[in-house]
Amino acid sequence: MFSRFLMAGAVLVGTALSAAAETKMPFALDWRFEGPAAPYVVAREKGYFADKGLDVELVEGKGSLDAIPKVATGAYPVGLADVEALIKFLDANPGAPVTAAMVIYNRPATAMVGRKSQGIEKISDIEGKVLGAPPPDGAWAQFPLFAKLNGLDMDKITVEPLGFPTREPMLAEGTVQAVTGFSFSIYLSLARLGVPEEDISVFPFADYGLDYYGSAVIVNTDYAKAHPEEITGFLSAVVKGWQTAIADPAAAVELMPAYAPAIDTALETRRLKLAIDGNVMTDEVKANGFGGMVPERFAKALDQMKTAYAFKNAPTPELYFTDAYLPAADLRKMQ
């Protein structure tokens, strides 16, 4: 009897020590708990983070630039942000301890989205009309290059700064004729507001000249150097979360109501599928695996960026991305 109590006590102590040993790692998301956030919820709810000894808190964000200062200041060790926005941040803040460590959207989700009934059927139709653009929006940051590559005259476009909560409602009401943002977010949010899908015109920047990478997991480099195993473990769990979500998007989204009680699971499953098909599962990812960069493509992206953005410091790829913490390539294969 006494030995059984000792054994039971040992189990409880071991469990407590194991829980105490988990490293807390808050993760700054780029946006709300919508479908594309499901892979991170999967990684938490299915224990992928815990299996790596990590206690990960998922914190929703306010746009694709939001996480960069949070991670750069060390408030968060990891976050999710737009690569192009990160490049501009580091150019303005040289030496800041933040870099991208794993690409999520191999093909960027940034786009201009309009309504055909408001006269937006081709890119040039935005001239003479009103474009709604949230100032912290990564797509708005890319718009000048999109405009230059497609021969738009920025002086002929009236830009209306607006907040993220009012972006889709203002487009649905016709107050603005087009907006910038992530294509899948705007498209389905408009549909939810009752805008007929056949009335929505979508112009993904990646289809009109921009060869950028999109959103990526960013890390605080000081933290990563001190905790390399934890960062690799975190990235491994994220990969597994995406693999699971890609295999069954509906099941992944079904785990989300605990994070977003009012979520429309059918709508968010569709949004997740749009992100998977349009931004994650590219030919590059199928060939090389999830999360990395092709150096030649990234160099081309930097050259493109120079044509619309005046760098203060010479851009070099190693300032903005490292593959030092990526899990092995065979573990990053996507089906």
Coordinates of C-alpha atoms in Angstrom, one line a residue:
M1 CA 0.0 0.0 0.0
F2 CA 2.7 2.4 1.1
S3 CA 4.7 1.7 -2.1
R4 CA 1.7 2.4 -4.2
F5 CA 1.3 5.8 -2.6
L6 CA 5.0 6.5 -3.2
M7 CA 4.6 5.6 -6.9
A8 CA 1.5 7.7 -7.2
G9 CA 3.3 10.6 -5.6
A10 CA 6.2 10.2 -7.9
V11 CA 3.9 10.3 -10.9
L12 CA 2.3 13.5 -9.7
V13 CA 5.6 15.1 -9.0
G14 CA 6.9 14.1 -12.4
T15 CA 3.9 15.5 -14.1
A16 CA 4.2 18.8 -12.2
L17 CA 7.9 19.1 -13.0
S18 CA 7.1 18.3 -16.7
A19 CA 4.5 21.1 -16.8
A20 CA 6.8 23.5 -15.0
A21 CA 9.5 22.7 -17.5
E22 CA 7.5 23.9 -20.5
T23 CA 8.9 27.1 -21.9
K24 CA 6.4 29.9 -22.2
M25 CA 6.4 31.2 -25.8
P26 CA 3.7 33.8 -26.6
F27 CA 3.1 34.0 -30.4
A28 CA 1.9 37.3 -31.9
L29 CA -0.5 36.5 -34.8
D30 CA -1.0 39.0 -37.6
W31 CA -4.8 39.0 -37.5
R32 CA -7.9 37.7 -35.8
F33 CA -8.8 34.1 -35.3
E34 CA -10.1 33.4 -38.8
G35 CA -9.6 30.3 -40.9
P36 CA -5.9 30.9 -41.7
A37 CA -5.1 30.9 -38.0
A38 CA -6.4 27.3 -37.7
P39 CA -3.0 25.6 -38.1
Y40 CA -1.6 27.4 -35.0
V41 CA -4.7 26.4 -33.0
V42 CA -4.2 22.9 -34.2
A43 CA -0.6 22.9 -33.1
R44 CA -1.7 24.1 -29.6
E45 CA -4.9 22.0 -29.2
K46 CA -3.3 18.7 -30.5
G47 CA -0.3 19.1 -28.3
Y48 CA 2.3 19.7 -31.1
F49 CA 3.8 22.7 -29.2
A50 CA 3.6 20.8 -25.9
D51 CA 5.4 17.9 -27.4
K52 CA 8.3 20.3 -28.0
G53 CA 8.2 21.5 -24.4
L54 CA 6.5 24.7 -25.2
D55 CA 3.5 26.5 -23.6
V56 CA 2.4 28.7 -26.6
E57 CA -0.2 31.4 -26.1
L58 CA -1.8 32.6 -29.3
V59 CA -2.4 36.3 -29.3
E60 CA -4.4 37.8 -32.2
G61 CA -3.0 40.8 -34.1
K62 CA -4.1 43.9 -35.9
G63 CA -2.5 43.6 -39.3
S64 CA 0.5 42.2 -41.1
L65 CA 2.8 44.9 -39.6
D66 CA 1.6 44.5 -36.0
A67 CA 3.9 41.8 -34.8
I68 CA 7.1 43.3 -36.0
P69 CA 7.7 45.8 -33.2
K70 CA 6.4 43.3 -30.7
V71 CA 9.1 40.8 -31.6
A72 CA 11.8 43.4 -32.2
T73 CA 11.4 44.8 -28.7
G74 CA 11.5 41.3 -27.2
A75 CA 7.9 41.5 -25.9
Y76 CA 7.2 38.4 -28.0
P77 CA 9.9 35.9 -29.0
V78 CA 8.0 34.9 -32.2
G79 CA 5.3 36.5 -34.4
L80 CA 3.7 36.4 -37.8
A81 CA 4.3 39.3 -40.2
D82 CA 4.7 40.3 -43.8
V83 CA 8.2 39.9 -45.1
E84 CA 8.2 43.1 -47.2
A85 CA 7.1 45.1 -44.1
L86 CA 9.9 43.5 -42.1
I87 CA 12.4 44.6 -44.7
K88 CA 11.2 48.2 -44.5
F89 CA 11.2 48.0 -40.7
L90 CA 14.8 46.8 -40.6
D91 CA 15.9 49.4 -43.1
A92 CA 14.5 52.1 -40.8
N93 CA 15.8 50.4 -37.7
P94 CA 19.1 48.8 -38.6
G95 CA 20.4 46.2 -36.2
A96 CA 17.0 45.6 -34.6
P97 CA 17.0 42.0 -33.3
V98 CA 14.3 40.5 -35.6
T99 CA 14.3 38.4 -38.7
A100 CA 12.1 36.0 -40.7
A101 CA 12.7 32.3 -39.9
M102 CA 10.0 30.5 -41.8
V103 CA 7.8 31.5 -44.8
I104 CA 4.1 30.8 -44.3
Y105 CA 2.7 32.3 -47.5
N106 CA 5.0 31.3 -50.3
R107 CA 2.8 33.4 -52.5
P108 CA 1.7 36.7 -50.9
A109 CA -2.0 37.2 -50.1
T110 CA -1.9 40.9 -50.7
A111 CA -4.3 42.3 -53.3
M112 CA -6.6 45.1 -54.4
V113 CA -10.2 44.1 -54.2
G114 CA -13.0 46.1 -55.8
R115 CA -16.6 45.8 -56.9
K116 CA -17.6 45.5 -60.6
S117 CA -20.9 47.4 -59.9
Q118 CA -18.7 50.3 -58.6
G119 CA -16.8 50.3 -61.9
I120 CA -13.7 48.2 -60.9
E121 CA -13.4 45.5 -63.5
K122 CA -9.7 46.0 -64.4
I123 CA -6.7 47.4 -62.6
S124 CA -6.8 50.8 -64.3
D125 CA -10.4 51.4 -63.3
I126 CA -9.2 52.5 -59.9
E127 CA -7.9 55.8 -61.4
G128 CA -10.5 58.5 -60.7
K129 CA -12.0 56.5 -57.9
V130 CA -11.5 56.0 -54.2
L131 CA -9.2 53.3 -52.7
G132 CA -9.7 52.4 -49.1
A133 CA -6.4 51.6 -47.4
P134 CA -5.7 50.9 -43.7
P135 CA -2.4 52.6 -42.9
P136 CA -0.9 49.6 -41.1
D137 CA -1.9 47.3 -43.9
G138 CA 0.9 45.3 -45.6
A139 CA -1.0 45.4 -48.9
W140 CA -1.2 49.1 -48.8
A141 CA 2.6 49.2 -48.2
Q142 CA 3.0 47.2 -51.4
F143 CA 0.5 49.2 -53.4
P144 CA 3.0 51.8 -54.8
L145 CA 5.0 49.0 -56.5
F146 CA 1.9 47.3 -57.7
A147 CA 0.8 50.7 -59.2
K148 CA 4.2 51.3 -60.8
L149 CA 4.4 47.8 -62.3
N150 CA 0.9 48.2 -63.8
G151 CA 1.2 51.7 -65.1
L152 CA -1.2 53.3 -62.6
D153 CA -1.0 57.1 -61.9
M154 CA -1.1 57.4 -58.1
D155 CA -2.1 61.1 -58.5
K156 CA -5.4 60.0 -60.1
I157 CA -6.3 57.7 -57.2
T158 CA -8.0 59.2 -54.1
V159 CA -6.7 57.2 -51.1
E160 CA -9.1 57.0 -48.1
P161 CA -7.3 55.9 -44.9
L162 CA -9.7 53.7 -42.9
G163 CA -9.6 51.2 -40.1
F164 CA -9.6 47.5 -40.5
P165 CA -13.1 47.1 -39.0
T166 CA -14.6 49.5 -41.5
R167 CA -12.8 48.4 -44.6
E168 CA -15.2 45.7 -45.9
P169 CA -18.4 47.6 -44.7
M170 CA -17.3 50.7 -46.6
L171 CA -16.6 48.7 -49.8
A172 CA -20.0 46.9 -49.3
E173 CA -21.7 50.3 -48.9
G174 CA -19.9 51.8 -52.0
T175 CA -18.2 54.5 -49.9
V176 CA -15.0 53.3 -51.5
Q177 CA -14.7 51.5 -54.8
A178 CA -11.8 49.2 -53.9
V179 CA -9.6 48.4 -50.9
T180 CA -6.2 46.8 -50.1
G181 CA -5.7 43.8 -47.9
F182 CA -5.4 40.0 -48.0
S183 CA -7.5 38.6 -50.8
F184 CA -9.2 35.8 -49.0
S185 CA -10.0 38.0 -46.0
I186 CA -11.7 40.7 -48.0
Y187 CA -13.5 38.4 -50.4
L188 CA -15.3 36.3 -47.9
S189 CA -15.9 39.2 -45.5
L190 CA -17.7 40.9 -48.4
A191 CA -19.7 37.8 -49.1
R192 CA -20.7 37.6 -45.5
L193 CA -22.0 41.2 -45.7
G194 CA -24.2 40.2 -48.6
V195 CA -22.1 41.4 -51.6
P196 CA -22.7 39.0 -54.5
E197 CA -19.5 37.1 -55.2
E198 CA -19.9 37.7 -58.9
D199 CA -19.7 41.4 -58.1
I200 CA -16.3 41.1 -56.4
S201 CA -13.1 41.8 -58.5
V202 CA -9.8 40.5 -57.0
F203 CA -6.4 41.6 -58.2
P204 CA -3.7 39.6 -56.4
F205 CA -0.4 41.5 -56.5
A206 CA 1.4 38.2 -57.2
D207 CA -0.6 37.9 -60.4
Y208 CA 0.4 41.4 -61.5
G209 CA 4.2 41.5 -61.3
L210 CA 5.2 41.3 -57.6
D211 CA 7.4 38.3 -56.9
Y212 CA 7.5 38.8 -53.1
Y213 CA 7.2 36.2 -50.4
G214 CA 4.3 36.8 -48.1
S215 CA 3.8 36.3 -44.4
A216 CA 6.4 34.6 -42.4
V217 CA 7.2 33.5 -38.8
I218 CA 9.5 36.2 -37.4
V219 CA 11.8 35.7 -34.4
N220 CA 13.6 37.9 -32.0
T221 CA 17.2 37.1 -32.9
D222 CA 18.6 37.6 -29.4
Y223 CA 16.1 35.1 -28.0
A224 CA 16.7 32.7 -30.9
K225 CA 20.5 32.7 -30.3
A226 CA 19.9 31.9 -26.7
H227 CA 17.2 29.3 -27.3
P228 CA 17.8 27.7 -30.7
E229 CA 16.2 24.4 -29.8
E230 CA 13.0 26.1 -28.6
I231 CA 12.7 28.1 -31.8
T232 CA 13.3 25.0 -34.0
G233 CA 10.8 23.1 -31.9
F234 CA 8.3 25.9 -32.3
L235 CA 8.7 25.9 -36.1
S236 CA 8.5 22.1 -36.2
A237 CA 5.1 22.3 -34.4
V238 CA 3.9 25.0 -36.8
V239 CA 4.8 22.8 -39.8
K240 CA 2.9 19.9 -38.3
G241 CA -0.1 22.2 -37.6
W242 CA -0.1 23.3 -41.3
Q243 CA 0.3 19.7 -42.5
T244 CA -2.7 18.6 -40.3
A245 CA -4.8 21.6 -41.5
I246 CA -4.1 21.0 -45.1
A247 CA -5.0 17.3 -44.7
D248 CA -8.4 18.2 -43.2
P249 CA -9.3 22.0 -43.2
A250 CA -12.8 21.5 -41.8
A251 CA -11.5 19.5 -38.8
A252 CA -8.9 22.2 -38.2
V253 CA -11.4 25.0 -38.1
E254 CA -13.7 23.0 -35.8
L255 CA -11.1 23.5 -33.1
M256 CA -11.4 27.3 -33.3
P257 CA -14.6 28.2 -31.4
A258 CA -12.8 28.2 -28.1
Y259 CA -10.7 31.1 -29.5
A260 CA -13.5 32.8 -31.5
P261 CA -16.9 31.8 -30.1
A262 CA -18.9 33.6 -32.9
I263 CA -16.9 32.0 -35.7
D264 CA -18.8 30.7 -38.8
T265 CA -16.9 27.4 -39.2
A266 CA -18.2 26.9 -42.8
L267 CA -17.1 30.3 -43.9
E268 CA -13.7 30.0 -42.2
T269 CA -13.1 26.6 -43.6
R270 CA -13.5 28.1 -47.0
R271 CA -11.2 31.0 -46.1
L272 CA -8.6 28.5 -44.9
K273 CA -8.9 26.5 -48.2
L274 CA -8.4 29.7 -50.2
A275 CA -5.2 30.5 -48.3
I276 CA -3.9 26.9 -48.7
D277 CA -4.7 26.8 -52.4
G278 CA -3.7 30.3 -53.3
N279 CA -0.8 31.1 -50.9
V280 CA 0.7 28.1 -49.2
M281 CA 0.7 25.1 -51.6
T282 CA 2.6 26.6 -54.5
D283 CA 4.8 24.6 -57.0
E284 CA 7.8 25.9 -55.1
V285 CA 6.6 24.5 -51.8
K286 CA 5.6 21.2 -53.4
A287 CA 9.1 20.9 -54.8
N288 CA 11.2 22.2 -51.9
G289 CA 9.1 21.9 -48.8
F290 CA 7.3 24.4 -46.6
G291 CA 9.0 27.4 -45.0
G292 CA 12.2 28.2 -46.9
M293 CA 13.2 30.7 -49.6
V294 CA 14.7 30.3 -53.0
P295 CA 17.7 32.8 -52.9
E296 CA 17.4 33.8 -56.5
R297 CA 13.7 34.7 -56.1
F298 CA 14.3 36.6 -52.9
A299 CA 17.1 38.6 -54.6
K300 CA 14.7 39.4 -57.4
A301 CA 12.1 40.6 -54.9
L302 CA 14.7 42.9 -53.3
D303 CA 15.6 44.3 -56.7
Q304 CA 11.9 44.9 -57.4
M305 CA 11.5 46.7 -54.1
K306 CA 14.3 49.1 -54.9
T307 CA 12.3 50.4 -57.8
A308 CA 9.5 51.7 -55.5
Y309 CA 11.3 52.1 -52.2
A310 CA 14.4 54.2 -51.4
F311 CA 16.5 52.1 -49.1
K312 CA 18.6 53.9 -46.6
N313 CA 20.9 51.0 -46.2
A314 CA 22.1 48.4 -48.8
P315 CA 19.7 45.5 -48.6
T316 CA 21.2 42.0 -48.2
P317 CA 19.1 38.9 -48.0
E318 CA 20.7 37.6 -44.8
L319 CA 19.4 40.6 -42.9
Y320 CA 15.8 39.5 -43.4
F321 CA 15.7 35.7 -43.4
T322 CA 17.6 32.9 -41.8
D323 CA 17.0 29.1 -42.3
A324 CA 19.1 28.3 -39.3
Y325 CA 16.1 27.2 -37.2
L326 CA 14.1 25.4 -39.8
P327 CA 13.4 21.7 -39.2
A328 CA 14.9 19.2 -41.6
A329 CA 13.7 19.4 -45.2
D330 CA 12.1 16.0 -45.1
L331 CA 9.9 17.1 -42.2
R332 CA 8.7 20.1 -44.2
K333 CA 7.2 18.2 -47.1
M334 CA 3.6 19.0 -47.9
Q335 CA 1.2 16.7 -49.7

